[in-house]
Amino acid sequence: YCIEGLGEKAYDLIRRTLPTNPDNPPEKNGQVPLFVPNYYFALPDSPEYGLSSQFYGTGTSAWLLLITVEYLLGIRATAEGLIIDPVIPPAWRNFSIERVFRGARYRITVQNPHGAGHGVRSVSVDGKKLEGVLLPCVPGVTCQVDVEMGKA
């Protein structure tokens, strides 16, 4: 959904994947809310419907984190560097995240004053406007990155 610019649907899917999903809470799914299971049984006619697989030795948590940070929050690593391309629910007015990439530390604050679901209007690094969405990388440096979402 993020690739299609559908932040609300992407967030809902991620939320429903978590073991604390209010639509399928731990009391129902049998999942200890300490890890993300490999899958939930999903055949409505099955007596196991909604139950967790209880498999914890998979890469599910790592993939969920990667999808959330790189695609929903849009702080994505590429061969060229770190790019900013959030695709979030329009109701989210802001978020902050800190990320270390290639030895540089980025403190990123994203503002969404107009309720845009995707699109970047402006990016500044340490108060200086950046052209585009590719962040400069200086190993050992901490940068403050301010992003405003909306149409460019």
PDB file of C-alpha atoms in Angstrom:
ATOM      1  CA  TYR A   1       0.000   0.000   0.000  1.00  0.00           C
ATOM      2  CA  CYS A   2       2.864   2.428   0.682  1.00  0.00           C
ATOM      3  CA  ILE A   3       4.147   2.145  -2.875  1.00  0.00           C
ATOM      4  CA  GLU A   4       0.644   3.127  -4.035  1.00  0.00           C
ATOM      5  CA  GLY A   5       0.566   6.103  -1.614  1.00  0.00           C
ATOM      6  CA  LEU A   6      -2.129   4.550   0.604  1.00  0.00           C
ATOM      7  CA  GLY A   7      -0.814   5.284   4.096  1.00  0.00           C
ATOM      8  CA  GLU A   8      -4.100   4.638   5.903  1.00  0.00           C
ATOM      9  CA  LYS A   9      -4.391   1.135   4.436  1.00  0.00           C
ATOM     10  CA  ALA A  10      -0.699   0.419   5.053  1.00  0.00           C
ATOM     11  CA  TYR A  11      -0.934   1.466   8.694  1.00  0.00           C
ATOM     12  CA  ASP A  12      -4.098  -0.591   9.197  1.00  0.00           C
ATOM     13  CA  LEU A  13      -2.401  -3.686   7.783  1.00  0.00           C
ATOM     14  CA  ILE A  14       0.648  -3.197  10.015  1.00  0.00           C
ATOM     15  CA  ARG A  15      -1.588  -2.610  13.057  1.00  0.00           C
ATOM     16  CA  ARG A  16      -3.566  -5.777  12.358  1.00  0.00           C
ATOM     17  CA  THR A  17      -0.327  -7.795  12.101  1.00  0.00           C
ATOM     18  CA  LEU A  18       0.687  -6.957  15.672  1.00  0.00           C
ATOM     19  CA  PRO A  19      -0.159  -9.419  18.461  1.00  0.00           C
ATOM     20  CA  THR A  20      -1.941  -6.576  20.306  1.00  0.00           C
ATOM     21  CA  ASN A  21      -4.404  -5.985  17.452  1.00  0.00           C
ATOM     22  CA  PRO A  22      -7.642  -4.883  19.152  1.00  0.00           C
ATOM     23  CA  ASP A  23      -9.659  -6.846  16.571  1.00  0.00           C
ATOM     24  CA  ASN A  24      -7.800 -10.055  17.487  1.00  0.00           C
ATOM     25  CA  PRO A  25      -6.323  -9.439  20.979  1.00  0.00           C
ATOM     26  CA  PRO A  26      -3.950 -11.811  22.816  1.00  0.00           C
ATOM     27  CA  GLU A  27      -6.897 -13.227  24.798  1.00  0.00           C
ATOM     28  CA  LYS A  28      -8.330 -14.469  21.485  1.00  0.00           C
ATOM     29  CA  ASN A  29      -5.226 -15.198  19.387  1.00  0.00           C
ATOM     30  CA  GLY A  30      -3.282 -16.940  22.174  1.00  0.00           C
ATOM     31  CA  GLN A  31      -0.178 -14.925  21.315  1.00  0.00           C
ATOM     32  CA  VAL A  32       2.211 -13.735  23.997  1.00  0.00           C
ATOM     33  CA  PRO A  33       2.504 -10.027  23.083  1.00  0.00           C
ATOM     34  CA  LEU A  34       6.311 -10.108  23.167  1.00  0.00           C
ATOM     35  CA  PHE A  35       6.939 -11.027  19.548  1.00  0.00           C
ATOM     36  CA  VAL A  36       5.275 -10.985  16.151  1.00  0.00           C
ATOM     37  CA  PRO A  37       4.302 -14.502  15.043  1.00  0.00           C
ATOM     38  CA  ASN A  38       4.851 -15.882  11.599  1.00  0.00           C
ATOM     39  CA  TYR A  39       1.103 -15.953  10.852  1.00  0.00           C
ATOM     40  CA  TYR A  40      -2.411 -16.151  12.229  1.00  0.00           C
ATOM     41  CA  PHE A  41      -4.885 -18.825  11.118  1.00  0.00           C
ATOM     42  CA  ALA A  42      -7.289 -17.080   8.769  1.00  0.00           C
ATOM     43  CA  LEU A  43      -9.857 -19.551   7.503  1.00  0.00           C
ATOM     44  CA  PRO A  44     -13.126 -18.309   9.044  1.00  0.00           C
ATOM     45  CA  ASP A  45     -14.638 -21.811   9.243  1.00  0.00           C
ATOM     46  CA  SER A  46     -11.628 -23.249  11.063  1.00  0.00           C
ATOM     47  CA  PRO A  47     -11.742 -23.775  14.851  1.00  0.00           C
ATOM     48  CA  GLU A  48      -8.252 -22.200  14.899  1.00  0.00           C
ATOM     49  CA  TYR A  49      -9.467 -18.987  13.203  1.00  0.00           C
ATOM     50  CA  GLY A  50      -7.498 -16.006  14.548  1.00  0.00           C
ATOM     51  CA  LEU A  51      -5.054 -18.107  16.563  1.00  0.00           C
ATOM     52  CA  SER A  52      -1.358 -17.337  16.396  1.00  0.00           C
ATOM     53  CA  SER A  53       1.109 -19.764  14.852  1.00  0.00           C
ATOM     54  CA  GLN A  54       3.246 -19.297  18.011  1.00  0.00           C
ATOM     55  CA  PHE A  55       6.348 -19.444  15.789  1.00  0.00           C
ATOM     56  CA  TYR A  56       8.775 -16.814  17.022  1.00  0.00           C
ATOM     57  CA  GLY A  57      11.988 -17.933  15.311  1.00  0.00           C
ATOM     58  CA  THR A  58      11.236 -16.248  12.001  1.00  0.00           C
ATOM     59  CA  GLY A  59      12.170 -12.950  10.423  1.00  0.00           C
ATOM     60  CA  THR A  60       8.666 -11.533  10.785  1.00  0.00           C
ATOM     61  CA  SER A  61       9.575  -8.886  13.392  1.00  0.00           C
ATOM     62  CA  ALA A  62      12.548  -7.658  11.402  1.00  0.00           C
ATOM     63  CA  TRP A  63      10.482  -7.388   8.218  1.00  0.00           C
ATOM     64  CA  LEU A  64       7.694  -5.576  10.042  1.00  0.00           C
ATOM     65  CA  LEU A  65      10.207  -3.060  11.452  1.00  0.00           C
ATOM     66  CA  LEU A  66      11.786  -2.556   8.023  1.00  0.00           C
ATOM     67  CA  ILE A  67       8.408  -1.985   6.357  1.00  0.00           C
ATOM     68  CA  THR A  68       7.310   0.433   9.077  1.00  0.00           C
ATOM     69  CA  VAL A  69      10.491   2.548   9.111  1.00  0.00           C
ATOM     70  CA  GLU A  70      11.422   2.462   5.432  1.00  0.00           C
ATOM     71  CA  TYR A  71       8.016   2.545   3.761  1.00  0.00           C
ATOM     72  CA  LEU A  72       5.360   3.881   6.150  1.00  0.00           C
ATOM     73  CA  LEU A  73       7.597   6.458   7.871  1.00  0.00           C
ATOM     74  CA  GLY A  74       9.555   6.688   4.613  1.00  0.00           C
ATOM     75  CA  ILE A  75      13.080   6.867   6.025  1.00  0.00           C
ATOM     76  CA  ARG A  76      14.512   4.565   3.368  1.00  0.00           C
ATOM     77  CA  ALA A  77      18.056   3.375   2.770  1.00  0.00           C
ATOM     78  CA  THR A  78      19.177   3.283  -0.852  1.00  0.00           C
ATOM     79  CA  ALA A  79      22.530   2.780  -2.550  1.00  0.00           C
ATOM     80  CA  GLU A  80      22.693   6.566  -3.074  1.00  0.00           C
ATOM     81  CA  GLY A  81      21.877   7.376   0.565  1.00  0.00           C
ATOM     82  CA  LEU A  82      18.961   7.876   2.918  1.00  0.00           C
ATOM     83  CA  ILE A  83      15.815   9.296   1.364  1.00  0.00           C
ATOM     84  CA  ILE A  84      12.724  10.806   2.959  1.00  0.00           C
ATOM     85  CA  ASP A  85       9.432   9.632   1.448  1.00  0.00           C
ATOM     86  CA  PRO A  86       6.720   9.114   4.116  1.00  0.00           C
ATOM     87  CA  VAL A  87       3.377   7.521   3.271  1.00  0.00           C
ATOM     88  CA  ILE A  88       1.280   7.891   6.426  1.00  0.00           C
ATOM     89  CA  PRO A  89      -2.366   8.139   7.415  1.00  0.00           C
ATOM     90  CA  PRO A  90      -3.496  11.719   6.616  1.00  0.00           C
ATOM     91  CA  ALA A  91      -4.681  12.170  10.229  1.00  0.00           C
ATOM     92  CA  TRP A  92      -1.099  11.933  11.513  1.00  0.00           C
ATOM     93  CA  ARG A  93       0.054  15.519  11.976  1.00  0.00           C
ATOM     94  CA  ASN A  94       3.674  14.754  12.900  1.00  0.00           C
ATOM     95  CA  PHE A  95       6.176  12.141  13.967  1.00  0.00           C
ATOM     96  CA  SER A  96       9.836  11.974  14.940  1.00  0.00           C
ATOM     97  CA  ILE A  97      12.409   9.261  14.456  1.00  0.00           C
ATOM     98  CA  GLU A  98      16.142   8.938  14.959  1.00  0.00           C
ATOM     99  CA  ARG A  99      18.129   6.808  12.555  1.00  0.00           C
ATOM    100  CA  VAL A 100      21.813   5.997  12.173  1.00  0.00           C
ATOM    101  CA  PHE A 101      22.900   5.375   8.592  1.00  0.00           C
ATOM    102  CA  ARG A 102      26.455   4.916   7.328  1.00  0.00           C
ATOM    103  CA  GLY A 103      27.858   6.445  10.487  1.00  0.00           C
ATOM    104  CA  ALA A 104      25.700   9.588  10.435  1.00  0.00           C
ATOM    105  CA  ARG A 105      22.923  10.142  12.987  1.00  0.00           C
ATOM    106  CA  TYR A 106      19.711  11.743  11.744  1.00  0.00           C
ATOM    107  CA  ARG A 107      17.134  13.239  14.096  1.00  0.00           C
ATOM    108  CA  ILE A 108      14.134  13.531  11.836  1.00  0.00           C
ATOM    109  CA  THR A 109      10.952  15.466  12.559  1.00  0.00           C
ATOM    110  CA  VAL A 110       8.132  15.220  10.031  1.00  0.00           C
ATOM    111  CA  GLN A 111       5.301  17.756  10.067  1.00  0.00           C
ATOM    112  CA  ASN A 112       2.064  17.111   8.214  1.00  0.00           C
ATOM    113  CA  PRO A 113       0.061  20.309   8.805  1.00  0.00           C
ATOM    114  CA  HIS A 114      -2.309  19.863   5.854  1.00  0.00           C
ATOM    115  CA  GLY A 115      -3.077  16.167   6.301  1.00  0.00           C
ATOM    116  CA  ALA A 116      -1.171  14.915   3.271  1.00  0.00           C
ATOM    117  CA  GLY A 117      -0.933  11.139   3.060  1.00  0.00           C
ATOM    118  CA  HIS A 118       2.259  11.306   1.036  1.00  0.00           C
ATOM    119  CA  GLY A 119       4.516  13.767  -0.746  1.00  0.00           C
ATOM    120  CA  VAL A 120       7.288  16.001   0.572  1.00  0.00           C
ATOM    121  CA  ARG A 121       6.965  19.769   0.297  1.00  0.00           C
ATOM    122  CA  SER A 122      10.332  20.620   1.862  1.00  0.00           C
ATOM    123  CA  VAL A 123      13.335  19.165   3.657  1.00  0.00           C
ATOM    124  CA  SER A 124      15.920  21.078   5.658  1.00  0.00           C
ATOM    125  CA  VAL A 125      19.072  19.759   7.285  1.00  0.00           C
ATOM    126  CA  ASP A 126      20.382  21.762  10.244  1.00  0.00           C
ATOM    127  CA  GLY A 127      18.208  24.673   9.134  1.00  0.00           C
ATOM    128  CA  LYS A 128      19.380  24.707   5.493  1.00  0.00           C
ATOM    129  CA  LYS A 129      16.845  23.902   2.768  1.00  0.00           C
ATOM    130  CA  LEU A 130      17.695  20.771   0.839  1.00  0.00           C
ATOM    131  CA  GLU A 131      16.892  20.295  -2.822  1.00  0.00           C
ATOM    132  CA  GLY A 132      15.194  16.921  -3.170  1.00  0.00           C
ATOM    133  CA  VAL A 133      14.740  14.181  -0.586  1.00  0.00           C
ATOM    134  CA  LEU A 134      18.195  12.523  -0.521  1.00  0.00           C
ATOM    135  CA  LEU A 135      19.954  13.323   2.755  1.00  0.00           C
ATOM    136  CA  PRO A 136      23.658  14.201   2.830  1.00  0.00           C
ATOM    137  CA  CYS A 137      25.798  11.656   4.679  1.00  0.00           C
ATOM    138  CA  VAL A 138      28.697  12.765   6.856  1.00  0.00           C
ATOM    139  CA  PRO A 139      29.884   9.905   9.101  1.00  0.00           C
ATOM    140  CA  GLY A 140      30.228  10.867  12.757  1.00  0.00           C
ATOM    141  CA  VAL A 141      27.875  13.867  12.449  1.00  0.00           C
ATOM    142  CA  THR A 142      24.423  14.291  13.997  1.00  0.00           C
ATOM    143  CA  CYS A 143      21.955  16.159  11.774  1.00  0.00           C
ATOM    144  CA  GLN A 144      18.565  17.659  12.553  1.00  0.00           C
ATOM    145  CA  VAL A 145      16.259  16.962   9.618  1.00  0.00           C
ATOM    146  CA  ASP A 146      12.961  18.826   9.355  1.00  0.00           C
ATOM    147  CA  VAL A 147      10.428  17.637   6.809  1.00  0.00           C
ATOM    148  CA  GLU A 148       7.115  19.179   5.779  1.00  0.00           C
ATOM    149  CA  MET A 149       4.740  16.917   3.921  1.00  0.00           C
ATOM    150  CA  GLY A 150       2.551  18.094   1.073  1.00  0.00           C
ATOM    151  CA  LYS A 151       2.837  18.903  -2.609  1.00  0.00           C
ATOM    152  CA  ALA A 152       6.212  20.312  -3.623  1.00  0.00           C
TER     153      ALA A 152
END
